[in-house]
Short mmCIF file of C-alpha atoms in Angstrom, two decimals:
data_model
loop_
_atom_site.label_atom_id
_atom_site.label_comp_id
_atom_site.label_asym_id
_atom_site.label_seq_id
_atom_site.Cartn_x
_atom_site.Cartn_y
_atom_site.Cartn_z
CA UNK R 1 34.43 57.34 53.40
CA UNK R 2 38.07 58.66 53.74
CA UNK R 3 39.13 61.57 50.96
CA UNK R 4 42.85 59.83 49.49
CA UNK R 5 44.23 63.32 51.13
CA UNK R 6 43.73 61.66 54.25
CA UNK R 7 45.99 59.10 53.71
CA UNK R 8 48.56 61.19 52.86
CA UNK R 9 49.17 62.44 56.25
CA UNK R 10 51.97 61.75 58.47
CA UNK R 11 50.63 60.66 61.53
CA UNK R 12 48.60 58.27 59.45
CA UNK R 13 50.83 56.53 57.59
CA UNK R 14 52.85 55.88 60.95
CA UNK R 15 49.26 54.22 61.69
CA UNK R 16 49.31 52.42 58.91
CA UNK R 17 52.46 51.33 59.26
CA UNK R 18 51.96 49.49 62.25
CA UNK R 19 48.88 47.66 61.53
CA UNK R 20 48.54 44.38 59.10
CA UNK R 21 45.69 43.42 57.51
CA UNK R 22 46.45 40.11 58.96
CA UNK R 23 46.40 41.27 62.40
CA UNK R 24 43.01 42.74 62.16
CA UNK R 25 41.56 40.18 60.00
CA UNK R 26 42.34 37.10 62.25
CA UNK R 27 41.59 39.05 65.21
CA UNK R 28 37.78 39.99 63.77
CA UNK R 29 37.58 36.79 62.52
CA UNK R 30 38.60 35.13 66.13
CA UNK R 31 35.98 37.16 67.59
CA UNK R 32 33.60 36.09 65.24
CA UNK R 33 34.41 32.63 66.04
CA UNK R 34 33.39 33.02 69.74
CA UNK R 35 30.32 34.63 68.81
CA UNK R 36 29.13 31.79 66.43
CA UNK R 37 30.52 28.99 68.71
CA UNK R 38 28.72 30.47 71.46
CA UNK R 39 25.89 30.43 69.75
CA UNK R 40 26.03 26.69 68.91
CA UNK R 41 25.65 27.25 65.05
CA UNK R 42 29.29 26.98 63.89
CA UNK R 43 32.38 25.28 64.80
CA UNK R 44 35.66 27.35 64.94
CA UNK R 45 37.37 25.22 62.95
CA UNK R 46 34.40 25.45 59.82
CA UNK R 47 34.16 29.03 60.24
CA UNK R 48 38.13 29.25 59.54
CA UNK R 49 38.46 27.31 56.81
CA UNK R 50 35.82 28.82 54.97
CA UNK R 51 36.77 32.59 56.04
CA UNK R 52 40.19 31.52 54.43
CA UNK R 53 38.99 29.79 51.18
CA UNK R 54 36.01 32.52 50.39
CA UNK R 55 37.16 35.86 51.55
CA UNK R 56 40.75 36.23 51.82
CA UNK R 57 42.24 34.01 49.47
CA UNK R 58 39.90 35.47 46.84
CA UNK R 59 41.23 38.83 47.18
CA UNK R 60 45.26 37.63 47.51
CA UNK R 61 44.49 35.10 44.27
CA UNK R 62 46.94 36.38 41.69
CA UNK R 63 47.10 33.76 39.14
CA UNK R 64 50.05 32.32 40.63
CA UNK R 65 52.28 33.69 38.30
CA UNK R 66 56.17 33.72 39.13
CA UNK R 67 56.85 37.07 37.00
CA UNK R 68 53.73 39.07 38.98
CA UNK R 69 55.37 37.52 42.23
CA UNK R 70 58.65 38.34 41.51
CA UNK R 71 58.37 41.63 40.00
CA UNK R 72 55.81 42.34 43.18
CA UNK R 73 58.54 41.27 45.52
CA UNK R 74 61.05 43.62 43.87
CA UNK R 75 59.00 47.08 43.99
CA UNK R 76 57.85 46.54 47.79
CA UNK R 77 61.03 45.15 48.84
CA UNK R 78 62.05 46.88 52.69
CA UNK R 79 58.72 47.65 52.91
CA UNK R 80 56.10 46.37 55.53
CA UNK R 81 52.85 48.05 55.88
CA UNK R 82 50.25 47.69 53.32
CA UNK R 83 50.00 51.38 52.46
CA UNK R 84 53.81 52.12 51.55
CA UNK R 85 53.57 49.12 49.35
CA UNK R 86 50.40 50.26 47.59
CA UNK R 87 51.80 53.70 47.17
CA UNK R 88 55.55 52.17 45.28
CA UNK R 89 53.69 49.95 43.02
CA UNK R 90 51.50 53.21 42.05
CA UNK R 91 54.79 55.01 41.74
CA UNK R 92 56.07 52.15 39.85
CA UNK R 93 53.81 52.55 36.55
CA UNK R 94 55.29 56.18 36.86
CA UNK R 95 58.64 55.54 37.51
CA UNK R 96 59.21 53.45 34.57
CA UNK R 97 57.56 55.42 31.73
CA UNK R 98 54.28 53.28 31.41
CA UNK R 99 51.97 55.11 29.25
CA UNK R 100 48.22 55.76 29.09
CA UNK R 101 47.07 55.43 25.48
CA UNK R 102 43.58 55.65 24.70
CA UNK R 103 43.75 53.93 21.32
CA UNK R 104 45.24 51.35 22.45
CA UNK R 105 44.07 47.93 21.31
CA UNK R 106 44.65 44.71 23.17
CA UNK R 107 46.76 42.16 20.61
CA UNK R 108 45.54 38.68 21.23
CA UNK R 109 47.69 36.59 23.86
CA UNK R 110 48.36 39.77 25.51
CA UNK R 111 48.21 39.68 29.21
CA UNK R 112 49.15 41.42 33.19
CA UNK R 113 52.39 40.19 32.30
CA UNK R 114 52.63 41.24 28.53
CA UNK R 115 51.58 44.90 29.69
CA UNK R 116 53.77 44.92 32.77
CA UNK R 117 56.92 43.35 30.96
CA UNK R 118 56.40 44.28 27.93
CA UNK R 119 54.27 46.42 26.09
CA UNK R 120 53.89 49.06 29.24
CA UNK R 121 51.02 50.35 26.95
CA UNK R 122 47.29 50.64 27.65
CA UNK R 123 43.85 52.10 28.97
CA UNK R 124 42.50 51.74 32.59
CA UNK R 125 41.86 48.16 32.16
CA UNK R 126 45.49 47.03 31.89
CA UNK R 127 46.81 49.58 34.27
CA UNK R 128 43.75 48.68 37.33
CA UNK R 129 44.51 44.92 36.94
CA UNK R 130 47.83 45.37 36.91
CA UNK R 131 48.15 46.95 40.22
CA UNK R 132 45.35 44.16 41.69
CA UNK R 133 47.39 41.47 40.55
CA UNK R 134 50.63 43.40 41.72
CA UNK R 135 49.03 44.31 45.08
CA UNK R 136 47.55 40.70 45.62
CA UNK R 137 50.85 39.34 44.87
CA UNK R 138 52.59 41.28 47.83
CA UNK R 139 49.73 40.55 50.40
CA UNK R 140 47.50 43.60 49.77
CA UNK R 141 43.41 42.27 49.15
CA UNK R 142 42.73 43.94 46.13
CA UNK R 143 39.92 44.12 43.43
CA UNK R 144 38.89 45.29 40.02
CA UNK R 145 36.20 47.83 39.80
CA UNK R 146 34.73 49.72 37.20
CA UNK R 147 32.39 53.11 37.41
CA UNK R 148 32.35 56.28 35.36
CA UNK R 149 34.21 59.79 36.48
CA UNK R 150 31.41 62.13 36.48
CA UNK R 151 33.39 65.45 36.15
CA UNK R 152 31.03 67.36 33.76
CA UNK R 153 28.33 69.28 34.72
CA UNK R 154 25.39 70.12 32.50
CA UNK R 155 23.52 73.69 32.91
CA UNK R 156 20.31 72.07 34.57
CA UNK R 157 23.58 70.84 37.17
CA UNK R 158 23.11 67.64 36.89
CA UNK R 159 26.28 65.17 35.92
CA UNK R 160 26.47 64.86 31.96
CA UNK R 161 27.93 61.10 31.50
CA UNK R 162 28.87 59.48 28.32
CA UNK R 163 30.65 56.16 26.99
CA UNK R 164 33.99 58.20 27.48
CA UNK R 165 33.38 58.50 30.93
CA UNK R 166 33.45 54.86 31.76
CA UNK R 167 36.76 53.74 33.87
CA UNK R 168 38.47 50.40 35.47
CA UNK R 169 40.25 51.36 38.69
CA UNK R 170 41.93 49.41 41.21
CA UNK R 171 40.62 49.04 45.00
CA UNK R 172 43.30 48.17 47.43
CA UNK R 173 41.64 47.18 51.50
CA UNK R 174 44.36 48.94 53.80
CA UNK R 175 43.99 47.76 57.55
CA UNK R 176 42.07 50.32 59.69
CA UNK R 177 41.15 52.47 56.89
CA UNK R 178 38.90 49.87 54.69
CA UNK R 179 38.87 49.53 50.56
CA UNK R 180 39.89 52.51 48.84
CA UNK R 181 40.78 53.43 45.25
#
């Protein structure tokens, strides 16, 4: 486990910016490869395609929508290493007044594209798939994930955790480092 204050540091994001998950993905997976063909279980070619279809297409998948692509395209344009990208289209929900409203209440229809278009309006939910589906658009594996901020202590010091506490966040895998939120 890395704090996010890690990330933040300079000679780390010149790491980052030098590594693609690509890189280290078809590199692990070519040495998995050799392992399993050496083994006589496997063929390369199996273990490939399936590596592609399971694992990393399912975290790129982004619905194939052109307005998530292009809009995706636009915020990380010039930039090239996972973690600068994943750090403007954070910036971006900031940058453009979206805002956090905890009454909010989906309309029916409404979508990732309604809220990023749109409505700019919403909870957790819409803001954490928003940046997956943003992220998986520009080449970042990303996933939804849901937990509860535990933030309040009772006096016996244990966590006190209600409904309220309940959260959707985004999880973004940066090359080197691993997933993180």
């Amino acid at each position: 486990y890395y704090s996010d204050s890690f990330l933040v540091r300079d000679s780390i994001k010149l790491l980052l910016s030098r590594i693609s998950y690509q890189d280290n993905y078809y590199s692990l997976l070519d040495d998995a490869c050799e392992v399993l063909e050496n083994s006589g279980h496997f063929s390369e070619a199996d273990i490939i395609l399936s590596a592609k279809n399971d694992e990393y297409d399912a975290f790129l998948d982004y619905g194939d929508s052109t307005v998530i692509k292009n809009l995706a395209d636009e915020i990380t344009d010039g930039l090239y290493s996972d973690y600068d990208k994943a750090k403007a289209i954070e910036a971006y929900f900031v940058n453009n007044d979206f805002v956090y409203d905890p009454d909010f209440r989906k309309k029916k229809g409404d979508n990732a594209e309604t809220f990023l278009i749109s409505s700019q309006t919403g909870v957790c939910y819409e803001f954490a798939t928003a940046m997956v589906l943003l992220s998986r658009a520009s080449g970042i594996p990303a996933r939804f994930a849901e937990g509860y901020n535990m933030s309040e202590l009772g006096p016996d010091g244990k966590y006190l955790i209600s409904s309220n506490d309940a959260h959707g966040f985004p999880e973004l895998y940066i090359a080197s480092i691993g997933w993180i939120s």
